[in-house]
GROMACS .gro file of C-alpha atoms in nm:
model
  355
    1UNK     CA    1   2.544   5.093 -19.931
    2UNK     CA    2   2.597   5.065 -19.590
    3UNK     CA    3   2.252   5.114 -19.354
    4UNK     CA    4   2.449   5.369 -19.140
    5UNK     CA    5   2.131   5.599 -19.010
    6UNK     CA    6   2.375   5.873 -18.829
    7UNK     CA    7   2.324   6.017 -19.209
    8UNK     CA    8   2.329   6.439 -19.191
    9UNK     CA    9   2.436   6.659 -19.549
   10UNK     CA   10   2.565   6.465 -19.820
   11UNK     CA   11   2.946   6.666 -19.951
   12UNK     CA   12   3.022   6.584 -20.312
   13UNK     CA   13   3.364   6.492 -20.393
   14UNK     CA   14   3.447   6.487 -20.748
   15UNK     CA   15   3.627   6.183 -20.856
   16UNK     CA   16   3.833   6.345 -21.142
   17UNK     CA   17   4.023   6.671 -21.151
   18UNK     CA   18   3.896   6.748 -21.519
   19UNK     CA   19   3.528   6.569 -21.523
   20UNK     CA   20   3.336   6.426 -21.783
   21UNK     CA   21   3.021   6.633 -21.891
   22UNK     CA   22   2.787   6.593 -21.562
   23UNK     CA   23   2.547   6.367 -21.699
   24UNK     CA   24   2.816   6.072 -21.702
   25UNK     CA   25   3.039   6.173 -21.424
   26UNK     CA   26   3.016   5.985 -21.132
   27UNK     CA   27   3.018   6.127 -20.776
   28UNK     CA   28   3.124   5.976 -20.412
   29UNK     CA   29   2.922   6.104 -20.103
   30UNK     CA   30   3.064   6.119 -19.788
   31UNK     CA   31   2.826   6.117 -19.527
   32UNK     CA   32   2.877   6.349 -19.210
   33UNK     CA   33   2.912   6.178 -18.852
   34UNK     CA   34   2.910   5.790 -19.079
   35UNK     CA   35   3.197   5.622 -19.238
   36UNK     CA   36   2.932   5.526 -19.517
   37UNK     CA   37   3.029   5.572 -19.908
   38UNK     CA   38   2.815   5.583 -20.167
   39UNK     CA   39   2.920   5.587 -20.547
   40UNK     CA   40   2.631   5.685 -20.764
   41UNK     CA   41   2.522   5.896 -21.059
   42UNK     CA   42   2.539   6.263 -21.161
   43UNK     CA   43   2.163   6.255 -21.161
   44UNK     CA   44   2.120   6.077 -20.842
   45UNK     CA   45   2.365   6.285 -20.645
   46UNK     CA   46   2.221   6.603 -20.792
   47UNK     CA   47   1.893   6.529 -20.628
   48UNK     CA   48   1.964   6.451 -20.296
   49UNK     CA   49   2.259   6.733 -20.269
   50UNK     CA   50   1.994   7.021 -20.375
   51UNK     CA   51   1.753   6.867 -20.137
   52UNK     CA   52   1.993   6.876 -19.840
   53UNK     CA   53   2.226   7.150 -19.922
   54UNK     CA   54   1.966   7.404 -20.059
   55UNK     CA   55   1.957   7.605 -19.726
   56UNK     CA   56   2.352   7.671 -19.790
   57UNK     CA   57   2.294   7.841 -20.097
   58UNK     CA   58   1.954   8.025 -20.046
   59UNK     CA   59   2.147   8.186 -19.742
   60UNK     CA   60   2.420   8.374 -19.925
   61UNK     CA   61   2.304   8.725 -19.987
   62UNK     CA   62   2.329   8.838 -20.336
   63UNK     CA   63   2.300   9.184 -20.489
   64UNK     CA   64   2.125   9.068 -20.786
   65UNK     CA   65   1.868   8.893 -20.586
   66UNK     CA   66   1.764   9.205 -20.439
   67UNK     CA   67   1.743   9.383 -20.747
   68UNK     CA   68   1.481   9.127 -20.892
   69UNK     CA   69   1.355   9.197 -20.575
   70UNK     CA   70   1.261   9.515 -20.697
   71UNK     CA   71   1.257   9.512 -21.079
   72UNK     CA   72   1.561   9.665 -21.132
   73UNK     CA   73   1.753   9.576 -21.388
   74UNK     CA   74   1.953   9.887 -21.492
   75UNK     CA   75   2.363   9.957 -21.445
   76UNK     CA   76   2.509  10.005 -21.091
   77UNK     CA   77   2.871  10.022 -21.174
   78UNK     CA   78   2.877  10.419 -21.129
   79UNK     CA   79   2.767  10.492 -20.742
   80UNK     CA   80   2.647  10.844 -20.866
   81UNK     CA   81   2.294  11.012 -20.783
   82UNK     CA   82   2.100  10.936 -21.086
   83UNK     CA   83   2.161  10.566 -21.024
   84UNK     CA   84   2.107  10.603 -20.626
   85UNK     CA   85   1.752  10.796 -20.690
   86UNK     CA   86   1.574  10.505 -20.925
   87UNK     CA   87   1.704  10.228 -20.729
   88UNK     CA   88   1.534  10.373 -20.415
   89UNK     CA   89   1.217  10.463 -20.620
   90UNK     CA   90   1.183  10.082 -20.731
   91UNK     CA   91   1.301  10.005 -20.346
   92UNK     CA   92   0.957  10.188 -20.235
   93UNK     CA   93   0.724  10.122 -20.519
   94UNK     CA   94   0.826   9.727 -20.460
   95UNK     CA   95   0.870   9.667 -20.030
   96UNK     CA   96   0.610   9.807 -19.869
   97UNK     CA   97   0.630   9.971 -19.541
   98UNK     CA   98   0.433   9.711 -19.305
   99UNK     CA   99   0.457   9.616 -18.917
  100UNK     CA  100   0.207   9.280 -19.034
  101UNK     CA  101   0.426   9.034 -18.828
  102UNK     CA  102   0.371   9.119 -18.490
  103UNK     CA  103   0.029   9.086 -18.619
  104UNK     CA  104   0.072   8.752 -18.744
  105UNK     CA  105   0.233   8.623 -18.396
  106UNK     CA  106   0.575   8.660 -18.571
  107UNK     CA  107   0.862   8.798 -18.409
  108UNK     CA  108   1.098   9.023 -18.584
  109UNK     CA  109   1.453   8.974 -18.581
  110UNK     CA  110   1.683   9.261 -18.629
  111UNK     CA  111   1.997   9.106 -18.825
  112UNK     CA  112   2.079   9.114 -19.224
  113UNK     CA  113   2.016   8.797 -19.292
  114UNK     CA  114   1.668   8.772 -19.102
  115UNK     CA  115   1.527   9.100 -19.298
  116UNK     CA  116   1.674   8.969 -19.634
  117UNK     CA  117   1.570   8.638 -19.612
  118UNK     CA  118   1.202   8.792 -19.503
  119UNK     CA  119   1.196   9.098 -19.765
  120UNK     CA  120   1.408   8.945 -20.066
  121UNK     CA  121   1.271   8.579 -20.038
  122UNK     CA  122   0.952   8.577 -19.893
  123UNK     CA  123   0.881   8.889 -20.074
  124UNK     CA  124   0.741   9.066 -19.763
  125UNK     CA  125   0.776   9.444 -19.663
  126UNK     CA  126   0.866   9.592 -19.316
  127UNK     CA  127   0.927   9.848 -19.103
  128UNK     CA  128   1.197  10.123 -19.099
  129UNK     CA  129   1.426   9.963 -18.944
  130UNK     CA  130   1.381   9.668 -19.167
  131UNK     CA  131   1.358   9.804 -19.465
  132UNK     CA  132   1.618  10.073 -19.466
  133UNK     CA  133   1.837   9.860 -19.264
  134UNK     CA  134   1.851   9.665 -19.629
  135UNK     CA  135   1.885   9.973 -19.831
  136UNK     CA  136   2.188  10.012 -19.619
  137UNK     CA  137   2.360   9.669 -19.742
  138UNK     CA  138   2.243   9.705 -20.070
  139UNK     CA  139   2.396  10.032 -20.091
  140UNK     CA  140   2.714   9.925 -19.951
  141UNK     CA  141   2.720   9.641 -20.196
  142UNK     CA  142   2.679   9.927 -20.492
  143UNK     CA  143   3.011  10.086 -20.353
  144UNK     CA  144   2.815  10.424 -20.197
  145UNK     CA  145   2.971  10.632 -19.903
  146UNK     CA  146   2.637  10.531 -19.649
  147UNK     CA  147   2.586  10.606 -19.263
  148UNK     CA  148   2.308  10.491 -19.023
  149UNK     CA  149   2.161  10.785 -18.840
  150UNK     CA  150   1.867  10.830 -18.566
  151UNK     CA  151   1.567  10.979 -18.604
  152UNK     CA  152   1.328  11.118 -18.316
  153UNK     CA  153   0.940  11.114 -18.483
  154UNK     CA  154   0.713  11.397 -18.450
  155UNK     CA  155   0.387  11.351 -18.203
  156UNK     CA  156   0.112  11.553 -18.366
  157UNK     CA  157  -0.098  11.446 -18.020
  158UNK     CA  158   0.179  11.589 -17.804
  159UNK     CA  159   0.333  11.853 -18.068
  160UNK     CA  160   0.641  11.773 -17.952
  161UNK     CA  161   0.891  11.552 -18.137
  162UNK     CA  162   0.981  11.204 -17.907
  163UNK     CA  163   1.216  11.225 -17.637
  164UNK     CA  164   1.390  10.899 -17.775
  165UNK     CA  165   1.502  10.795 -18.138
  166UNK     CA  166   1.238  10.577 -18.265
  167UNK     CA  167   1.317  10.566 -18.622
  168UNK     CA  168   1.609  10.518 -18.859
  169UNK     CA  169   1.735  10.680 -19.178
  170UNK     CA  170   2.025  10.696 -19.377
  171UNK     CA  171   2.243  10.963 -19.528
  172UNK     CA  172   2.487  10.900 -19.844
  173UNK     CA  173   2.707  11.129 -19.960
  174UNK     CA  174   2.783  11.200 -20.317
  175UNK     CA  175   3.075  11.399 -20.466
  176UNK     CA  176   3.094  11.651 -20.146
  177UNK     CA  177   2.746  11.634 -20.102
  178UNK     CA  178   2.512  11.475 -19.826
  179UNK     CA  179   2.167  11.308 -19.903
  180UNK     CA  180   1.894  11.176 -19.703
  181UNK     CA  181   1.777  10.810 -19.799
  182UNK     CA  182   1.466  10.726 -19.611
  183UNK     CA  183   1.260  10.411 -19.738
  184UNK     CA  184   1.124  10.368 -19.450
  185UNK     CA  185   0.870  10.640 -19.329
  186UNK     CA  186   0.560  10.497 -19.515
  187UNK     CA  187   0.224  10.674 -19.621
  188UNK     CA  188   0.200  11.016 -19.706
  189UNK     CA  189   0.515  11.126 -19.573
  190UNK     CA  190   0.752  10.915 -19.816
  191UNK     CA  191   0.978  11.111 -19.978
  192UNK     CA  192   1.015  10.942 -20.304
  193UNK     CA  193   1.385  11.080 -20.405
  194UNK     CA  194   1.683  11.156 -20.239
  195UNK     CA  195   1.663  11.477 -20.063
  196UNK     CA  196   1.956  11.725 -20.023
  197UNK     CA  197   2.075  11.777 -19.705
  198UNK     CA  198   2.064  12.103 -19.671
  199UNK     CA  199   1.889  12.403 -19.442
  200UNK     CA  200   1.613  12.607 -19.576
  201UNK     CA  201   1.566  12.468 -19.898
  202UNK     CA  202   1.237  12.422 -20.062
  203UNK     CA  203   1.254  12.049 -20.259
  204UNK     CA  204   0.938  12.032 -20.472
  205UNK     CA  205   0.895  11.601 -20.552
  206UNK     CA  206   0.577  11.424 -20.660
  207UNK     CA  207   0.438  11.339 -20.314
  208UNK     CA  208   0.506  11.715 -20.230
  209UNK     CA  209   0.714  12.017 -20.085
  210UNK     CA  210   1.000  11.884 -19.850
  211UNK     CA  211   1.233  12.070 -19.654
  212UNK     CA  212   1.472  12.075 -19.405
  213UNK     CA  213   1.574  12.288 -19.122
  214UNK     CA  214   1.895  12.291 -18.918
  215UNK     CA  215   1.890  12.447 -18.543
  216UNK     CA  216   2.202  12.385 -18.349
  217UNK     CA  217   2.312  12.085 -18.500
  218UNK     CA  218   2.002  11.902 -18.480
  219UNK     CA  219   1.772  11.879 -18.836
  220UNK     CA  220   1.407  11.890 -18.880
  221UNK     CA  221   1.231  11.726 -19.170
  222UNK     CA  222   0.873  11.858 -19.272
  223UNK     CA  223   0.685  11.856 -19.553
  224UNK     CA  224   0.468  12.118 -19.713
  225UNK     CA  225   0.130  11.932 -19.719
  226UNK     CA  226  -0.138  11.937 -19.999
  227UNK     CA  227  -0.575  11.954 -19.941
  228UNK     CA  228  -0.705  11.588 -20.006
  229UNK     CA  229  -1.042  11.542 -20.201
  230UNK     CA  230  -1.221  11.198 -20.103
  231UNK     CA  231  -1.390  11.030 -20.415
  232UNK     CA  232  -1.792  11.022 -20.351
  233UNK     CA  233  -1.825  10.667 -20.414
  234UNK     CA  234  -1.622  10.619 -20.135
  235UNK     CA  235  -1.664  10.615 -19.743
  236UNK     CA  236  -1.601  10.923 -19.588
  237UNK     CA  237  -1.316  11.001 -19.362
  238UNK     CA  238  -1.361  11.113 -18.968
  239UNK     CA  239  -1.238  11.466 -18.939
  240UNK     CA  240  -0.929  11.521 -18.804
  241UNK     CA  241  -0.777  11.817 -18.641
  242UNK     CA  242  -0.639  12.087 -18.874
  243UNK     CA  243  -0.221  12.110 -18.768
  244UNK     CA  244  -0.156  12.369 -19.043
  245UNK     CA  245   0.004  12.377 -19.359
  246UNK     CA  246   0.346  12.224 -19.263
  247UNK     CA  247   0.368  11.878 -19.163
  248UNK     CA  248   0.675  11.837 -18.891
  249UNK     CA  249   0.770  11.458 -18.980
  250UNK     CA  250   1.106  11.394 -18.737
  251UNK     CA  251   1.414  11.549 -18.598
  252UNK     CA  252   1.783  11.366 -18.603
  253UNK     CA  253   2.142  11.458 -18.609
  254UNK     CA  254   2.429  11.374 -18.802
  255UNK     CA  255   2.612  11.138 -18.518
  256UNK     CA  256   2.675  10.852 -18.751
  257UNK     CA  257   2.467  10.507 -18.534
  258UNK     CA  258   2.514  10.145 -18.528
  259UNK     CA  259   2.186   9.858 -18.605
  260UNK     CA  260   2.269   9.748 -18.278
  261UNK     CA  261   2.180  10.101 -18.110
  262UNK     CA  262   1.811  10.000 -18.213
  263UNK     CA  263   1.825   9.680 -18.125
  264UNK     CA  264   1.640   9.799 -17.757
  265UNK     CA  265   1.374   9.980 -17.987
  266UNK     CA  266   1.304   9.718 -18.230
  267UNK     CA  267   1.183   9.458 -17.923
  268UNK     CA  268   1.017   9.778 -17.766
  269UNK     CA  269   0.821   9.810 -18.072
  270UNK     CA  270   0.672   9.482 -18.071
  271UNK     CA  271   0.597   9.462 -17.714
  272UNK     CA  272   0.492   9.800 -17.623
  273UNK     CA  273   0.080   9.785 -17.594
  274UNK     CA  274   0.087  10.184 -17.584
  275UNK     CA  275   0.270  10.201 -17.944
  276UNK     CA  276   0.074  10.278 -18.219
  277UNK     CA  277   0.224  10.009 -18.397
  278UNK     CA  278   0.056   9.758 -18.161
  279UNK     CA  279  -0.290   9.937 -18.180
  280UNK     CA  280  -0.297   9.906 -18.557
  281UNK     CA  281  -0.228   9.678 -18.855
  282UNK     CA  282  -0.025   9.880 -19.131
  283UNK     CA  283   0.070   9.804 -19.471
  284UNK     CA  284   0.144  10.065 -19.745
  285UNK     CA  285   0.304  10.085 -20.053
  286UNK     CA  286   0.446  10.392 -20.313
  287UNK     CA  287   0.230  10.361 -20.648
  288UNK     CA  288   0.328  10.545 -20.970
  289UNK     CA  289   0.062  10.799 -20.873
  290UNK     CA  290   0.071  10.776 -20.503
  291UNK     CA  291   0.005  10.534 -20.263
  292UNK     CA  292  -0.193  10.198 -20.137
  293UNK     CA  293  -0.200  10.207 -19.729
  294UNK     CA  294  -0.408   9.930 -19.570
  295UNK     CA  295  -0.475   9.996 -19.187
  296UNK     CA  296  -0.681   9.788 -19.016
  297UNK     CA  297  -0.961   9.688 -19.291
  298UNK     CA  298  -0.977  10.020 -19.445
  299UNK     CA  299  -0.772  10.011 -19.748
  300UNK     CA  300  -0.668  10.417 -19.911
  301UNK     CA  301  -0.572  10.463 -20.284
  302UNK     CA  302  -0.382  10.818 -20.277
  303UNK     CA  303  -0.348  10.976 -20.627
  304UNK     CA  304  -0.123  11.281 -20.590
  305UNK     CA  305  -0.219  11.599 -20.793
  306UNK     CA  306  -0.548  11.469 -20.853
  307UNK     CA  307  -0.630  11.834 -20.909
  308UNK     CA  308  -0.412  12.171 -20.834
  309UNK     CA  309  -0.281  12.117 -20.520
  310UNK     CA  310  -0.530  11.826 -20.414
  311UNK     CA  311  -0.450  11.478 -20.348
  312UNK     CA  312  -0.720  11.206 -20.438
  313UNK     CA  313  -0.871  10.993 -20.189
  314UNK     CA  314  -1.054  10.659 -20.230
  315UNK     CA  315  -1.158  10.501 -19.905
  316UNK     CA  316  -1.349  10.140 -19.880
  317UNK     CA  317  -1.364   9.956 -19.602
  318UNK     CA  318  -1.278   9.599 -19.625
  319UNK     CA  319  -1.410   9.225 -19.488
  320UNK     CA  320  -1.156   9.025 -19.361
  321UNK     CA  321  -1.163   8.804 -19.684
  322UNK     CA  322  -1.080   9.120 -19.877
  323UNK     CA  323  -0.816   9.200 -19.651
  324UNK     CA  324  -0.622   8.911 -19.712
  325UNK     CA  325  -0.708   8.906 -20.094
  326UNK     CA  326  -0.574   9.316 -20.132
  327UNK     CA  327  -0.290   9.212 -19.961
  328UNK     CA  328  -0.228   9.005 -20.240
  329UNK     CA  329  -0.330   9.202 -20.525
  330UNK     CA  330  -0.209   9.566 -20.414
  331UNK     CA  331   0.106   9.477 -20.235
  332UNK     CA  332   0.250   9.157 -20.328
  333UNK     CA  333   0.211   8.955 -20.008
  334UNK     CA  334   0.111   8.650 -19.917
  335UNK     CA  335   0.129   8.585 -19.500
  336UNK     CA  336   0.251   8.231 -19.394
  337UNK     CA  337   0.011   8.284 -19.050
  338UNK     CA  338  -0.328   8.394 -19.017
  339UNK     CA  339  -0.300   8.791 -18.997
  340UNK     CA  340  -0.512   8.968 -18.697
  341UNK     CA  341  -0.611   9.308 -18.863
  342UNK     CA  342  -0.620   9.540 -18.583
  343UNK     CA  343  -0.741   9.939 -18.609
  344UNK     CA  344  -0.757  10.104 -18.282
  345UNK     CA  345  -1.021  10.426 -18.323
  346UNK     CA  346  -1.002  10.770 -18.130
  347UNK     CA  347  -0.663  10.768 -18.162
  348UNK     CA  348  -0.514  11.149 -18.127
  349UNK     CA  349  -0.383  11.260 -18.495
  350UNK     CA  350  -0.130  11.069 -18.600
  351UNK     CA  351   0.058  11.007 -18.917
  352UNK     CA  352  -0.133  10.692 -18.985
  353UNK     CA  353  -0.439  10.867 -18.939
  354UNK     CA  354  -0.326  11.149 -19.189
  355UNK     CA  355  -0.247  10.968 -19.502
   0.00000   0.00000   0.00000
């Protein structure tokens, strides 16, 4: 073999139409930016080609990837609303909603094949944008009628819903008839099916009551909250201000959006020191009975319907040791840099506060 070092990704080229069975066949390399040949084995070739060309195939988005991704393993030929509803149940009970990079000094990129590589591969969770951003293209993939749409949050601190779209949903529509897919709201406020998109309607689920409401062409989403009872073997929770029995949780319209309208919010997010996002560390996660959130070091176990009408709430308050080990056990996650938990106290209410 020539000693050529301008060596870069080996390209087999098979030297017969019809081959042998691999283990025999022989295989020429040709070497990009060298004139350098090399015949050698199957075996050899193999190798060195997986070694080098690995990245290629790792970076193809697959459909089945994502549903080992999160244990599904059920039919998706029929884009109907039984199917839709458990895929987005194992979608929320496997990603969790978490904003841990920009806590980790990570930076985080708003493009498909940044969040898949980070949420399929690496087996991480993310924000909304991130994570139903995927739901999107997975959806897509399945063959569902899908549209992006923008969401304006509610500010229990300001009672007043935000003046800009900070969040993102999605809305499918099925036979005639419009859903709202939302993966990515987190905690207590997670919807944890489908939810009909229509005005007035009561929709009793697990986590609770929702609802929507339509006023002039712009919707409101609220949920019909439940009393929480804290387990006495755990540390108690500050008291919050009492905002009544309705939870307002955002506002949006139906003006089909593009990812790249929330491009501008997704670096806002990160560099914003006044966001809530910035002032605490969040990571939560849909359970079969309710919910793990992890804010800061103080890691909540939600049990819905503990009793009539009362959630269950087990509070403990972590080292940073623990943190990193719960991260592990409870949500699946295992952070290539050194996380920097972060819980900013005397924050007005807030929905992180609330769960």
């Amino acid at each position: 073999m020539t000693k050529d070092k301008t060596i870069c990704h080996p390209v087999p080229v098979l030297l017969e139409e019809n081959p042998a069975p691999a283990r025999q066949q022989k295989a020429a390399w040709i070497f990009k930016g060298s004139s350098a040949w090399c015949n050698c084995s199957w075996e050899l070739w193999s190798k060195a080609a997986q070694k080098a060309c690995g990245s290629w195939h790792r970076g193809k988005m697959n459909i089945q990837e994502y549903f080992a991704r999160i244990s599904y393993d059920g039919s998706h030929k029929d884009a109907d609303l039984q199917t839709l509803t458990v895929i987005f149940q194992h979608h929320i009970q496997a990603i969790p909603f978490e904003n841990l990079s920009m806590h980790c000094g990570e930076t985080i990129d708003l493009d498909l094949q940044s969040i898949y590589n980070k949420i399929v591969r690496k087996k991480r969770g993310g924000w909304c944008l991130e994570s139903n951003y995927l739901l999107f293209w997975a959806l897509k993939e399945i063959g569902y009628d899908v549209c992006i749409l923008g969401g304006n949050s509610y500010d229990p601190a300001e009672k007043a819903y935000t003046a800009h779209i900070n969040h993102i949903l999605l809305k499918v529509e099925i036979k005639g008839s419009p859903y709202i897919v939302d993966a990515g709201f987190g905690g207590a406020y997670q919807a944890w099916q489908p939810v009909m998109l229509i005005s007035g309607k009561d929709q009793p689920q697990i986590p609770g009551i929702f609802c929507f409401r339509e006023d002039n062409g712009i919707w409101y989403f609220e949920k019909v909250k439940r009393k929480h009872y804290i387990s006495e073997q755990s540390v108690p929770t500050t008291n919050t201000t009492e905002m009544g029995n309705i939870r307002k949780i955002y506002s949006f319209t139906l003006k089909p959006r593009h990812i790249d309208d929330f491009q501008e919010l997704n670096t806002y997010l990160q560099v914003s020191p006044d966001n809530i996002l910035r002032k605490k560390s969040i990571c939560t996660l849909q359970t079969t009975e309710g919910i793990y959130a992890l804010v800061g070091w103080t890691f909540t176990e939600m049990k819905y319907n503990y009793m009539e009408d009362t959630d269950l709430l087990q509070i403990t308050t972590l080292t940073d040791e623990e943190v990193e080990k719960t991260l592990k056990e409870k949500f699946n996650i295992v952070l290539e840099n050194k996380l920097v938990p972060v819980n900013v106290r005397g924050l007005p209410p807030n929905i992180v506060d609330m769960i």
